[in-house]
XYZ file of C-alpha atoms in Angstrom:
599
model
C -16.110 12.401 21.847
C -18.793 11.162 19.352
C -21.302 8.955 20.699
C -20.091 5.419 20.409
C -23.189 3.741 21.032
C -24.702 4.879 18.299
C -25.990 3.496 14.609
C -23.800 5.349 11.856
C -26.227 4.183 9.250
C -29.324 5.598 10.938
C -27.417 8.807 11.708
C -25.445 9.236 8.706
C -21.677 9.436 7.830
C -19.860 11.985 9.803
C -17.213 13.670 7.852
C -14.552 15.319 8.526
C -14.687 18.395 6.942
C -18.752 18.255 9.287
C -16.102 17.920 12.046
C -14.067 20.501 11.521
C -16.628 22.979 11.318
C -18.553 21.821 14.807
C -15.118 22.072 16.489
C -14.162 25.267 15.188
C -17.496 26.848 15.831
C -17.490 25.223 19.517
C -13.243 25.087 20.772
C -11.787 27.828 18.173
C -8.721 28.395 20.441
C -8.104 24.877 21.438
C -4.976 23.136 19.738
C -5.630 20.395 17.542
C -2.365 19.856 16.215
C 1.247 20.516 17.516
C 4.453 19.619 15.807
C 7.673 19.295 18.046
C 10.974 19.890 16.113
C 14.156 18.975 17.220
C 14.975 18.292 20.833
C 11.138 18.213 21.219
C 10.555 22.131 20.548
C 7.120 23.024 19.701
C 7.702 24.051 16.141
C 4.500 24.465 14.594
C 0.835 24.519 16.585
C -2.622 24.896 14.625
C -5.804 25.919 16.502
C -9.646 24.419 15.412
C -9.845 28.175 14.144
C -6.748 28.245 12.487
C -6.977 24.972 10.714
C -10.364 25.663 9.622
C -9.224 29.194 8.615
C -6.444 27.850 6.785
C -8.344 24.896 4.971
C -10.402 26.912 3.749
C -8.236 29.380 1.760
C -6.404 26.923 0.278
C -9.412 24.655 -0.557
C -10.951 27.572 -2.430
C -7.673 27.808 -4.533
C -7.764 24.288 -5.131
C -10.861 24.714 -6.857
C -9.675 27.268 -9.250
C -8.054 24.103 -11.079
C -10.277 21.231 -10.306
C -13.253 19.460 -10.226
C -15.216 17.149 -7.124
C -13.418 13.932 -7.408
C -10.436 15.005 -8.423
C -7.084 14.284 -7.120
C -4.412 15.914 -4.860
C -0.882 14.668 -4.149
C 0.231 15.802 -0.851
C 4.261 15.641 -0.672
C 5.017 16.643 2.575
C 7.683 15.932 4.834
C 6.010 15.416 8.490
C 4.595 18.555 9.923
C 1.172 20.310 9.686
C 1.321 22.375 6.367
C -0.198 18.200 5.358
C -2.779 18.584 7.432
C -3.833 21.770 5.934
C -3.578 20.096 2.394
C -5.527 17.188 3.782
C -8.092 19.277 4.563
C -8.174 21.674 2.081
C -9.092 18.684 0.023
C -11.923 17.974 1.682
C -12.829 21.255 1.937
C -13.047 21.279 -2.241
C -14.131 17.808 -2.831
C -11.142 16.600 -3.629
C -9.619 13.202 -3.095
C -5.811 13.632 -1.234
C -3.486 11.099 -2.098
C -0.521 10.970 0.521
C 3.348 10.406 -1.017
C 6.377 9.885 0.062
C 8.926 12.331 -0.306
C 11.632 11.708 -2.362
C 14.757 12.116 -1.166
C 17.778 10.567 -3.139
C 17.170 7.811 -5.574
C 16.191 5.042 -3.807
C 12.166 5.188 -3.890
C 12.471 7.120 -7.554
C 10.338 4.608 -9.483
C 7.972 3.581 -7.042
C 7.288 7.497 -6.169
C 6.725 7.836 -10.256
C 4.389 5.000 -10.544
C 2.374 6.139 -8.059
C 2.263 9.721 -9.480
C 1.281 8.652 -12.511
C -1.146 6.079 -11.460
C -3.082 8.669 -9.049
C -2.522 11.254 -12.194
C -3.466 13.976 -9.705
C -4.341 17.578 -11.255
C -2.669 19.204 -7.724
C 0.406 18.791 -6.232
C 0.823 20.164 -2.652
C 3.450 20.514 -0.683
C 5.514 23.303 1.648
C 7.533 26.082 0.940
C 10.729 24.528 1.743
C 10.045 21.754 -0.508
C 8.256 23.559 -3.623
C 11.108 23.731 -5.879
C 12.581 20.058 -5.514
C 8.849 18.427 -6.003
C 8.089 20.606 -9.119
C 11.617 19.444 -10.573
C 10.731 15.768 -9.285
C 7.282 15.099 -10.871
C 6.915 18.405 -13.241
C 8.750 15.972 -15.954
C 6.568 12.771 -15.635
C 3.588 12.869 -18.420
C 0.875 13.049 -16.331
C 2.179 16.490 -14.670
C 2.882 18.562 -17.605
C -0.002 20.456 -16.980
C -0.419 19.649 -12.890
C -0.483 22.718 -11.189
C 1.663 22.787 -7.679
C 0.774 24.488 -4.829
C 2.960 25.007 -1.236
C 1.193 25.646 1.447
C 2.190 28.705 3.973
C 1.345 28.489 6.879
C 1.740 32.175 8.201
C -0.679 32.852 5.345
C -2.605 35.657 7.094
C -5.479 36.268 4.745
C -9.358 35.307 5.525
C -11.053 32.466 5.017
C -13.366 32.706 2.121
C -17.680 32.255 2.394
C -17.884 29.924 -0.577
C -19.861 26.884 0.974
C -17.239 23.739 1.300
C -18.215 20.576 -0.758
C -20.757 18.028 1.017
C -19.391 14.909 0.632
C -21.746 11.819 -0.007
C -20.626 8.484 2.055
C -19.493 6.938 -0.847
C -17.137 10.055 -2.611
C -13.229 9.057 -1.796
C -12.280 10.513 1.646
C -8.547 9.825 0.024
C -6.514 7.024 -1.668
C -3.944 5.241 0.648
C -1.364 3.497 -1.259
C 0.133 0.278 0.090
C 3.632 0.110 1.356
C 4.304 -2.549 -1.713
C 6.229 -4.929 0.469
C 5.084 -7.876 -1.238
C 4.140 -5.902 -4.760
C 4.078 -2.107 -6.420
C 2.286 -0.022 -4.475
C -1.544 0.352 -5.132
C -3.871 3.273 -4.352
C -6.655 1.803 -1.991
C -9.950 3.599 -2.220
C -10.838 4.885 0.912
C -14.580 6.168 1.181
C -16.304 8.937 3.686
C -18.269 5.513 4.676
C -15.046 3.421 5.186
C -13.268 5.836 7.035
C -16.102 6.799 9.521
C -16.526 3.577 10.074
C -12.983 2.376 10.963
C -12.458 5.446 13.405
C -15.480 4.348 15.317
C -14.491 1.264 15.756
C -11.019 2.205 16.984
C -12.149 4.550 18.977
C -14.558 1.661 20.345
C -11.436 -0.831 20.458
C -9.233 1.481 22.305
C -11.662 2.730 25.026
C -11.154 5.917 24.115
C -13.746 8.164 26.010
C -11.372 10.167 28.447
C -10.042 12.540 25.463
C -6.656 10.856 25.556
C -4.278 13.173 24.165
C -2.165 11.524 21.336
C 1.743 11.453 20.452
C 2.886 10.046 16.966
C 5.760 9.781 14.855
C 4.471 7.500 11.955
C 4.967 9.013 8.761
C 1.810 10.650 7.385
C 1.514 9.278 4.209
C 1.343 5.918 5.767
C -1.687 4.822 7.162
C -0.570 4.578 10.536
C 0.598 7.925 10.711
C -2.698 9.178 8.801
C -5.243 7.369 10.574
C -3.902 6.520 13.700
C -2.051 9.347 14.392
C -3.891 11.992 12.773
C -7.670 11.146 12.203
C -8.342 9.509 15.028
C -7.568 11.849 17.547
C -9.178 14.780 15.027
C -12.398 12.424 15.114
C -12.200 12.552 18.625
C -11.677 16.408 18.839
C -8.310 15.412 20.927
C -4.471 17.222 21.021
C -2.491 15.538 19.005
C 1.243 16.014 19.485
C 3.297 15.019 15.792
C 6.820 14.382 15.691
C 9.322 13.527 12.679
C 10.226 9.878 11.672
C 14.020 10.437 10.901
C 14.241 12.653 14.268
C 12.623 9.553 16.215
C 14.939 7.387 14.360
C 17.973 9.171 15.281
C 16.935 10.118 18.452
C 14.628 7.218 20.158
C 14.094 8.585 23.508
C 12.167 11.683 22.661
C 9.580 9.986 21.334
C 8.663 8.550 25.484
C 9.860 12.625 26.501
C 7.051 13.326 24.495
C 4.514 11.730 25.822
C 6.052 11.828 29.558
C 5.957 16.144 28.797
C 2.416 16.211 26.947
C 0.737 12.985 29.871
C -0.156 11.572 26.503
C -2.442 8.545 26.868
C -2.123 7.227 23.313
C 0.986 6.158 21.269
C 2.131 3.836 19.582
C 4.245 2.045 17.076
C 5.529 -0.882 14.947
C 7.665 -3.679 17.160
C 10.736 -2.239 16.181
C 9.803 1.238 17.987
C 10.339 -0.527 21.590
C 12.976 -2.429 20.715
C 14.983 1.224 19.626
C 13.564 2.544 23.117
C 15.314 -0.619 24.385
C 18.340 0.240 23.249
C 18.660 3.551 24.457
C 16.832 2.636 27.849
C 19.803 4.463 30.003
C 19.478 7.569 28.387
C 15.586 7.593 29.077
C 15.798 6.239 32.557
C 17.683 9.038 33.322
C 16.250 11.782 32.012
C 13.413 11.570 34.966
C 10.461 10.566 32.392
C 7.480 9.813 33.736
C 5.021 7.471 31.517
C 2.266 6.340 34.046
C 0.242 8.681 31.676
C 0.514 6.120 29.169
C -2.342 3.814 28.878
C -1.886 2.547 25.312
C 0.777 1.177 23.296
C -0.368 0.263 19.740
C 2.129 -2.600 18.201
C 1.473 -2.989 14.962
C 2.186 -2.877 10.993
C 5.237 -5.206 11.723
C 5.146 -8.865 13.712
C 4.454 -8.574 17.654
C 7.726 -10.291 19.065
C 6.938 -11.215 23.147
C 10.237 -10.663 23.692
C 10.008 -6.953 22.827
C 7.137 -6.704 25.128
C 8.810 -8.469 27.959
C 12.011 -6.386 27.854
C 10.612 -2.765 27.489
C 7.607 -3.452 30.383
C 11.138 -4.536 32.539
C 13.289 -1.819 31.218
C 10.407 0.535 32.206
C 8.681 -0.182 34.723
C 10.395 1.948 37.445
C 8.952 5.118 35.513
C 5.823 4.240 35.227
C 5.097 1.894 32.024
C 2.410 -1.012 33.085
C 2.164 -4.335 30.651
C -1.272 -4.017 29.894
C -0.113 -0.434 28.177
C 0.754 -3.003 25.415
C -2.253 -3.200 22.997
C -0.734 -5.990 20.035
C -2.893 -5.186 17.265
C -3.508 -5.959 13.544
C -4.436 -3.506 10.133
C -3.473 -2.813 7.362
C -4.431 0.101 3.888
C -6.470 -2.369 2.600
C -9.200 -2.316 5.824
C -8.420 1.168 6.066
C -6.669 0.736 8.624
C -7.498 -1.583 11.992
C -8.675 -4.949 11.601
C -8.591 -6.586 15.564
C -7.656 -5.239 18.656
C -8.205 -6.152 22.018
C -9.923 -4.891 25.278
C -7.782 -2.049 26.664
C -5.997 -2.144 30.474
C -5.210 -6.196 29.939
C -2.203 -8.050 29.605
C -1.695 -9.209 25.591
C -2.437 -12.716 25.184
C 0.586 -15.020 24.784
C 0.011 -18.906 23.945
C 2.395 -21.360 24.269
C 2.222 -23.429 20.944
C 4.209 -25.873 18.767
C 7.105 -24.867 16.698
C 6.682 -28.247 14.717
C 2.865 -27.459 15.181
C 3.324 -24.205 13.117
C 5.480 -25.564 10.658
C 2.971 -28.061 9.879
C 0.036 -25.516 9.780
C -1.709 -25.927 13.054
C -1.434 -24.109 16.400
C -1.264 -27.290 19.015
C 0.375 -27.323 22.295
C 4.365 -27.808 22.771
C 5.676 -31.211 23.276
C 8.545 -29.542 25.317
C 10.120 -26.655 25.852
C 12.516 -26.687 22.857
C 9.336 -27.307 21.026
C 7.403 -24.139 22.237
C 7.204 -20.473 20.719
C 4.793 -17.546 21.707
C 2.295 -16.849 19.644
C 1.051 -13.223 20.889
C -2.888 -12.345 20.342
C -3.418 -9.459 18.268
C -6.960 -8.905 19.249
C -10.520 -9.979 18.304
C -13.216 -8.672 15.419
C -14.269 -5.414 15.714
C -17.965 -4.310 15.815
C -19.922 -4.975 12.418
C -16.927 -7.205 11.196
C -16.392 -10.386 10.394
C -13.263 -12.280 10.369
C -12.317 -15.747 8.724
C -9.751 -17.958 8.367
C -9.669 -19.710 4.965
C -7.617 -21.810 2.940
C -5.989 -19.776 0.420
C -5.644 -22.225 -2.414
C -8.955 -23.849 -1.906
C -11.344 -20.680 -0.269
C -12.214 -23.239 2.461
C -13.180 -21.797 5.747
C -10.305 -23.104 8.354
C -11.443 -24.508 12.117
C -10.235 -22.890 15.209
C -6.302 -23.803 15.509
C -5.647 -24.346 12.120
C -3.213 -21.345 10.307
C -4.739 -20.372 6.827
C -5.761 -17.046 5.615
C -6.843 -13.672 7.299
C -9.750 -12.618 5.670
C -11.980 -9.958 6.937
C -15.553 -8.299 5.680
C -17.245 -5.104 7.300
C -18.044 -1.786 6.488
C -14.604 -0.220 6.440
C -13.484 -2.667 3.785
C -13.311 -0.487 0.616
C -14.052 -1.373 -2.836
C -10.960 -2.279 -3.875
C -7.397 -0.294 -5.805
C -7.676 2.786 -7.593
C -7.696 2.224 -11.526
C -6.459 -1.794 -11.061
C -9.974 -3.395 -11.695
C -8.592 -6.987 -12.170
C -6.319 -7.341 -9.045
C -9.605 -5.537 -7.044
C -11.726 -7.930 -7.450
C -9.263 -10.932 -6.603
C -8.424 -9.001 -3.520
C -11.525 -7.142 -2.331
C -14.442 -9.279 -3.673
C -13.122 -12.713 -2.014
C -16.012 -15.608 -1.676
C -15.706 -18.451 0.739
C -16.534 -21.689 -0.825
C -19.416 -22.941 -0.366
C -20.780 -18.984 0.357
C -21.303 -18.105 -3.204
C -24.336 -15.555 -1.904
C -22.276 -14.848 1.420
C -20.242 -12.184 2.316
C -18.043 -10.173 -0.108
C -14.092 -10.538 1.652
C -11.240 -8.761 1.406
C -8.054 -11.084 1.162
C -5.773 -9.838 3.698
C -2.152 -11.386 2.022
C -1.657 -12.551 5.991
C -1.720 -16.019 7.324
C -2.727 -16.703 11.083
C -5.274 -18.909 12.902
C -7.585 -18.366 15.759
C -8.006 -20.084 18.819
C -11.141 -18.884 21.634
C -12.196 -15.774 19.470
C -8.377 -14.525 19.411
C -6.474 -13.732 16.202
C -2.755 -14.347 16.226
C -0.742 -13.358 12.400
C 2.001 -15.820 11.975
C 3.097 -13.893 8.381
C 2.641 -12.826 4.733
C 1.797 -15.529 2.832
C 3.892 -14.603 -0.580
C 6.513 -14.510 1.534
C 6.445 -18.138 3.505
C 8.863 -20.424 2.517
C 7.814 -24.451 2.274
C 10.290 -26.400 3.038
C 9.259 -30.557 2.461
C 5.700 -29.159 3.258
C 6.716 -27.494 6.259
C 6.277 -23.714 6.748
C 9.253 -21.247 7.311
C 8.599 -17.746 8.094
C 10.660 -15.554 7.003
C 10.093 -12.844 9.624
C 11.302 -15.532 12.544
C 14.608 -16.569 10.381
C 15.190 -13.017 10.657
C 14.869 -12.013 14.516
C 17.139 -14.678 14.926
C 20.080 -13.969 12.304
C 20.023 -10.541 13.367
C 20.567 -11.099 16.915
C 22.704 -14.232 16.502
C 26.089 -11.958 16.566
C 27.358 -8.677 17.437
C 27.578 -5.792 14.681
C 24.394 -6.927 12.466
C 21.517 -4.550 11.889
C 17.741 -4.696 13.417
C 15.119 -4.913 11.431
C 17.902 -5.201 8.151
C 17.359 -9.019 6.862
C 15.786 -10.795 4.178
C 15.169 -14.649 4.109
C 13.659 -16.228 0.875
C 13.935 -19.321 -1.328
C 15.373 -19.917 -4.566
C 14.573 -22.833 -6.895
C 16.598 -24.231 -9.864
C 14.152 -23.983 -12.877
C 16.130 -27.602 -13.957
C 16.986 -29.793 -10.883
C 13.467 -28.226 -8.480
C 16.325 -27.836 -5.750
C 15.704 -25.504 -3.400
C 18.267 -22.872 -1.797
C 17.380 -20.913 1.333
C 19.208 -17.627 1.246
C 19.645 -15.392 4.026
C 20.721 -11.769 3.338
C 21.978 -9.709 6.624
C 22.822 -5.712 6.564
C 25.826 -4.952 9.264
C 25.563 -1.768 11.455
C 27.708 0.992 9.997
C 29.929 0.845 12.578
C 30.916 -2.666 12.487
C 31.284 -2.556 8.611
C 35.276 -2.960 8.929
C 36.157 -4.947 11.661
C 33.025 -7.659 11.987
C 34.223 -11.315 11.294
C 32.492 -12.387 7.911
C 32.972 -15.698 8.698
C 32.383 -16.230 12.374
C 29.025 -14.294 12.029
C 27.701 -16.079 8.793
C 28.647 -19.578 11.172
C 26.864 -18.046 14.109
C 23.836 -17.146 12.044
C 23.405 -20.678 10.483
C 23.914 -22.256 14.149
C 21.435 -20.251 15.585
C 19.135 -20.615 12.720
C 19.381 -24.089 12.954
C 18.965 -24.661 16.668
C 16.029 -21.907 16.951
C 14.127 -22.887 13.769
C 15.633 -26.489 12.871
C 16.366 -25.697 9.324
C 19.564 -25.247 7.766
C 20.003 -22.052 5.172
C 22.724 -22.558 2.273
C 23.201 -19.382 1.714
C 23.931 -16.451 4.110
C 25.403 -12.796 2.640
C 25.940 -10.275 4.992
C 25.526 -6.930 3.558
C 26.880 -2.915 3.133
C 24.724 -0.747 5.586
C 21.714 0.327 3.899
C 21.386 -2.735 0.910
C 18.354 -4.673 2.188
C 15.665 -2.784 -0.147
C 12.392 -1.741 1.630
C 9.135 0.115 1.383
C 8.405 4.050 1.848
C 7.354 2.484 5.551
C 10.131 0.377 6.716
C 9.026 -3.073 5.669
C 11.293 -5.771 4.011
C 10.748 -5.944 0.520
C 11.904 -9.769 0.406
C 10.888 -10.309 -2.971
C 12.913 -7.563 -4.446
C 15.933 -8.571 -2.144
C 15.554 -11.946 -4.113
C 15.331 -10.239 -7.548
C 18.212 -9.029 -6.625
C 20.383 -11.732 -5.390
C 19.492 -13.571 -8.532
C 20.775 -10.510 -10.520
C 23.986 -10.436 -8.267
C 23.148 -6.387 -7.461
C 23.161 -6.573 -3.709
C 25.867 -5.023 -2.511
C 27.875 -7.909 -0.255
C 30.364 -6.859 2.353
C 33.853 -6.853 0.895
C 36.413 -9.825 2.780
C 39.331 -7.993 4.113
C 42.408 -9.392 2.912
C 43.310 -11.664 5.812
C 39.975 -13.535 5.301
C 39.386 -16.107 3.676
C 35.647 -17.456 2.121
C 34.032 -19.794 4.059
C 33.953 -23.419 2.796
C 29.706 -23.878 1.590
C 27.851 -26.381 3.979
C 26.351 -29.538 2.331
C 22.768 -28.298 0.753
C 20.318 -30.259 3.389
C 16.667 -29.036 3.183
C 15.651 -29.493 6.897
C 17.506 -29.927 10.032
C 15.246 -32.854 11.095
C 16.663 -34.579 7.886
């Protein structure tokens, strides 16, 4: 592991192509990267030699049709012909730019305005998948004249002795684009500087000097499944073990067989991860797993529900899981990727506060225990950062305990969106008031307070809903509707206002997907009741509106997240596609429109 004592400005900026070579000139035969396939079955393995070997050949291609600064797409479904591209890039100079896939329809226009925003003069991608992203993008403008390569990798040929680009700290290592749950996707502009930085301090944050070996899932072209899965262990010069997202989906429990067969120490997910595990905790119990290995959990990209953590340390316990596995932290493209964490080997931090208190826009103790919520730490600021909480209508720096927010300055904090000067400078060049020669900020889009050096996220700000100057989050309305009756879908609701442009009256919607297999014979109008009760009693506000949904309507990003705003575009154009009554049911009668429970 690199030294993490160390000054990275006195030093210089490591890269990772400088990494590759040292590892392949030191460990040639050691894995770096495996890829299970299905049922866990090592599918695809590449040594330090190999990938070296590999990047190499196809970087020196690459530069038969571009220039240094250039871009890449890399269209990959998971597996390690990306990693090849990624490095191949590197290798040439060239700035990769990780995409979704498209499969189907359903991310068409967002994959084609990121193509043609990146305007890349490469497109990578495998063999399996040459044909169908040469017909997908091939037709778009910018990509008339793209050339697209697949990578091979059984290609057997040698590397070639042209010298690999040097990269200066401030050339694009690659440009992330956001998961555009709140907005279209934008292409943040990740430097060598920026990324160096970031893996340091993670690999400070986590504790990682034991070579952990890593297991992940993440999609790469997400920055979770980049960075935290991929990078990081690379930067540490550890095995990294990659599985598929839609096989982990499917098939929960072989993500924990995974790291139970490889002892992995590192792995993580979003919330949602355990809760699948959860669900399927039977089938891993006994299958004779063992995850004492398992030292940390990453939660992230998604809110940290202490519920989730209380159920799967219980469910798990007997084989091995501890609860200070759990490591709740927060990131996100913009800081390239982590933003807080806390000290690895303790317990996450839970605090008792006031559901009133929250509402109102303070964290304050519970005046009883209908009153009180967990609030779950997410960590503390990293090394060289620094993290404020500020008022985002005023740019007034916030006390301890009051919820404004998140922004965050530091050296993995990148310039700002690729080709979007306007929105860069609102989002990355952030001054507090009062600071007009301070610190340039990056506007995180996330609301949360911190009490005793601890950050806790309480949501997205575009999304919160004010109701009579009280905040609703959306994300909480949610984990409650979904679990409020049997039959409706995890992780598959959208709550959001509406407001008559005439009267100002407000209407709180809430839109629920039902599980595929409860389509037909769920009660429409004993779950939309249940909902609203619970609703009310958990959150003491009462929602007009509540649509429960076909399997499969709630729209969300490349990454899983609700796109809320879109579901509301939608419900206003009446496209959502509402579960059809059968014909023995009969509409429920509309509640009276009150604002507030406490009304």
């Amino acid at each position: 592991m690199l030294d993490k004592n160390r000054d990275l400005s006195s030093v210089g900026v490591p890269t990772l192509w400088g990494l590759l070579d040292t590892y392949a000139a030191a460990r040639p035969d050691d894995r770096a990267f495996l890829y299970l396939g299905p049922e866990n079955v090592e599918q695809e393995a590449l040594t330090y030699a190999e990938l070296h070997r590999l990047a190499r050949i196809y970087g020196q291609r690459l530069r038969q049709h571009t220039r240094p600064g250039d871009r890449a797409i890399l269209m990959f479904p998971t597996g390690l012909a990306f990693v090849v591209a990624f490095f191949a890039c590197h290798f040439a100079g060239v700035v990769p730019v990780p995409m979704v896939p498209l499969k189907g329809s359903r991310l068409r226009n967002t994959v084609h305005a990121i193509a043609e925003n990146a305007a890349a003069a490469v497109v990578f991608s495998n063999l399996d998948q040459a044909s169908l992203v040469h017909a997908q993008l091939s037709p778009l403008p910018s990509y008339r004249d793209a050339t697209f390569i697949a990578i091979d990798l059984d290609e057997g040929g040698p590397a070639p002795t042209a010298d690999p680009h040097e990269a200066l700290p401030h050339e694009l290592a690659f440009i992330q684009y956001t998961s555009g749950s709140t907005s279209v996707p934008r292409g943040v502009m990740v430097s060598h500087a920026n990324l160096a930085a970031n893996l340091e301090m993670m690999a400070e944050a986590f504790g990682n000097d034991d070579s952990p070996t890593y297991v992940g899932w993440a999609p790469l072209y997400h920055d979770m499944g980049l960075i935290a899965n991929v990078l990081e262990p690379f930067y540490l010069g550890t095995f990294c073990i990659l599985m598929s997202p839609n096989l982990f989906a499917h098939r929960p429990w072989l993500w924990p067989k995974a790291i139970s067969d490889y002892r992995a120490v590192v792995s993580g997910g979003p919330n949602y991860a355990y809760d699948l595990c959860i669900e399927r905790r039977d089938l891993i119990i006994d299958a004779g797993l063992d995850l004492s290995s398992w030292k940390l959990a990453f939660n992230s990209a998604e809110p940290v529900r202490a519920g989730t953590l209380q159920r799967f340390t219980e469910a798990f316990a007997g084989i091995g899981f501890r609860p200070q596995t759990f490591y709740p932290c927060f990131g996100m493209a913009e800081a390239t990727l982590l933003i807080t964490g806390g000290s690895r080997s303790e317990v996450p931090i839970l605090r008792p506060v006031s559901r009133v208190g929250l509402a109102r826009g303070a964290a304050v103790a519970p005046t009883d225990e209908k009153d009180e919520t967990q609030a779950i730490g997410c960590g503390r600021a990293l090394r060289d950062e620094t993290l404020r909480i500020v008022d985002p209508e005023t740019f007034d720096a916030m006390p301890d305990g009051e919820i404004g927010e998140i922004w965050v300055a530091g050296p993995h904090v990148p310039l700002g969106y690729f080709d979007n000067e306007e929105v860069s400078q609102r989002t990355f060049h952030a001054r507090i008031a009062g600071e007009a020669d301070g610190e340039r900020y990056l506007r995180t889009g996330d609301l949360g307070f911190v009490l005793e050096g601890e950050l806790f996220v309480t949501g997205r700000y575009k999304d919160l809903i004010i109701v009579r100057g009280h905040n609703v989050y959306p994300q909480d309305i949610e984990y409650v509707a979904e679990r409020a009756w049997p039959g409706l879908k995890n992780n598959s609701g959208a709550a959001f206002a509406v407001e008559d442009p005439d009267s100002g009256i407000q209407t709180l919607v809430l839109a629920q997907e039902v599980r595929i297999g409860n389509r037909q014979s769920i009660d429409i109008d004993a779950a939309t009741r249940a909902i609203r009760q619970e609703i009310l009693r958990e959150a003491d506000v009462t929602f007009h509106k509540i649509i429960l949904l076909e399997p499969g309507s709630i729209p969300k990003t490349s990454s899983g997240k609700i796109r809320r705003a879109e579901t509301r575009k939608r419900y206003l154009d009446e496209t959502l596609a509402i579960l059809a009554r059968r014909p023995s049911q009969a509409p429920e009668a509309e509640p009276p429109k009150a604002a507030s429970g406490d009304d």
